[in-house]
XYZ file of C-alpha atoms in Angstrom:
146
model
C 60.809 12.891 48.484
C 61.427 9.166 48.359
C 64.555 8.009 46.498
C 62.432 5.948 44.133
C 60.736 9.143 43.035
C 63.968 10.761 41.948
C 65.362 10.054 38.486
C 68.820 11.012 37.311
C 70.103 11.329 33.774
C 73.005 8.926 33.311
C 75.693 11.341 32.117
C 78.110 8.508 31.464
C 76.029 7.544 28.364
C 75.951 9.247 25.010
C 73.218 11.915 25.027
C 70.740 10.088 22.766
C 71.157 6.867 24.773
C 70.837 8.797 28.066
C 67.568 10.333 26.875
C 66.204 6.887 25.877
C 67.207 5.311 29.215
C 65.774 8.209 31.182
C 62.458 7.934 29.343
C 62.425 4.155 30.028
C 62.931 4.805 33.773
C 60.028 7.264 33.817
C 57.807 4.901 31.816
C 58.626 2.125 34.268
C 57.766 4.308 37.217
C 54.380 5.267 35.713
C 53.726 1.581 34.894
C 52.338 2.353 31.456
C 49.910 4.990 32.664
C 49.784 8.525 31.285
C 52.932 10.502 32.084
C 51.433 13.227 34.293
C 53.776 14.632 36.912
C 52.327 16.263 40.009
C 54.785 19.161 39.804
C 57.502 20.302 37.431
C 59.778 23.123 38.561
C 61.444 25.162 35.814
C 63.882 27.961 35.615
C 64.147 30.440 32.738
C 67.330 31.703 31.172
C 67.914 35.221 30.034
C 67.416 33.914 26.492
C 63.998 32.553 27.538
C 65.100 28.913 27.430
C 63.615 26.527 29.874
C 64.529 22.901 30.720
C 67.050 22.528 27.875
C 64.695 23.911 25.240
C 66.898 26.660 23.835
C 65.996 29.195 21.162
C 66.256 27.937 17.568
C 66.956 24.299 18.501
C 65.186 21.148 17.467
C 63.396 20.800 20.807
C 61.345 23.933 20.063
C 59.577 22.019 17.313
C 59.429 18.609 19.071
C 55.771 17.617 19.444
C 56.325 14.231 21.090
C 55.680 13.541 24.761
C 59.260 12.472 25.344
C 62.727 12.947 26.746
C 65.155 14.046 24.079
C 68.779 15.041 23.555
C 69.697 18.237 21.826
C 72.965 19.905 20.819
C 73.048 23.479 22.083
C 75.452 25.276 19.790
C 75.975 28.350 21.943
C 77.087 26.100 24.807
C 78.901 23.649 22.533
C 77.359 20.732 24.414
C 74.539 18.232 24.357
C 71.678 18.415 26.809
C 68.925 15.935 27.824
C 65.512 17.430 28.424
C 61.840 16.829 28.780
C 60.012 18.029 25.681
C 57.440 20.802 26.028
C 54.547 18.389 25.405
C 55.725 16.218 28.277
C 56.110 19.199 30.593
C 52.680 20.519 29.608
C 51.022 17.345 30.852
C 51.981 18.125 34.461
C 49.311 19.004 36.996
C 51.356 21.925 38.255
C 54.196 23.778 36.516
C 56.132 26.470 38.359
C 58.686 28.851 36.896
C 61.300 30.258 39.295
C 62.568 33.423 37.654
C 64.780 35.912 39.498
C 67.081 38.790 38.501
C 67.106 41.829 36.252
C 68.891 39.818 33.525
C 65.617 37.877 33.083
C 63.364 40.927 32.664
C 63.444 41.028 28.899
C 62.773 37.314 28.584
C 59.862 37.269 31.024
C 58.364 40.346 29.361
C 58.087 38.349 26.090
C 57.113 35.027 27.698
C 54.293 36.503 29.703
C 53.428 39.693 27.847
C 53.520 38.879 24.133
C 50.155 38.092 22.553
C 51.842 36.947 19.369
C 54.077 34.001 20.318
C 57.480 33.287 18.815
C 58.528 29.924 20.205
C 61.834 29.897 18.258
C 62.954 33.063 20.055
C 61.205 32.543 23.386
C 60.910 28.763 24.046
C 59.415 29.318 27.501
C 56.273 30.397 25.676
C 55.783 26.743 24.812
C 54.927 25.958 28.409
C 51.144 25.979 28.699
C 49.681 23.188 30.842
C 47.000 21.079 29.144
C 44.909 20.525 32.275
C 47.208 21.887 34.933
C 48.170 25.130 36.583
C 51.056 27.446 35.659
C 52.598 29.617 38.345
C 55.440 32.144 38.147
C 57.559 32.879 41.218
C 59.605 35.993 40.487
C 61.229 38.989 42.086
C 60.584 42.634 41.194
C 63.753 42.849 39.109
C 62.614 40.042 36.804
C 59.198 41.624 36.237
C 60.230 45.239 35.967
C 59.414 45.418 32.229
C 55.911 43.964 32.540
C 53.047 46.380 32.130
C 50.644 46.668 35.039
């Protein structure tokens, strides 16, 4: 990957300012065109968070195609994250989910017909025109029904 295709969040800035500057860098790279990434790789926490979209935080309800800052109370820190609408514009989205501690989360994210985004934010990830792929191990999927 070329260096000019890698963007870093400036952690020396206040979180809100860092999110704004990061979004500006991405906008500049895309030269005003639609923000559609070729590939976004995501992990999933045992609480079903992804990116820094944690359960019961403001980013769960954020409907803007944006980069945003959010305070994550359980971690007592701010995070900078893509919003779900920005992630969902990608051509390809891949979740990398490994370990038995993720089994309950992935059961709800993949298996629940009735969605609860506040509890399971990874359920927000649903590509608009792209492809969603899960890379897992057996331990992470042990609670999924055949």
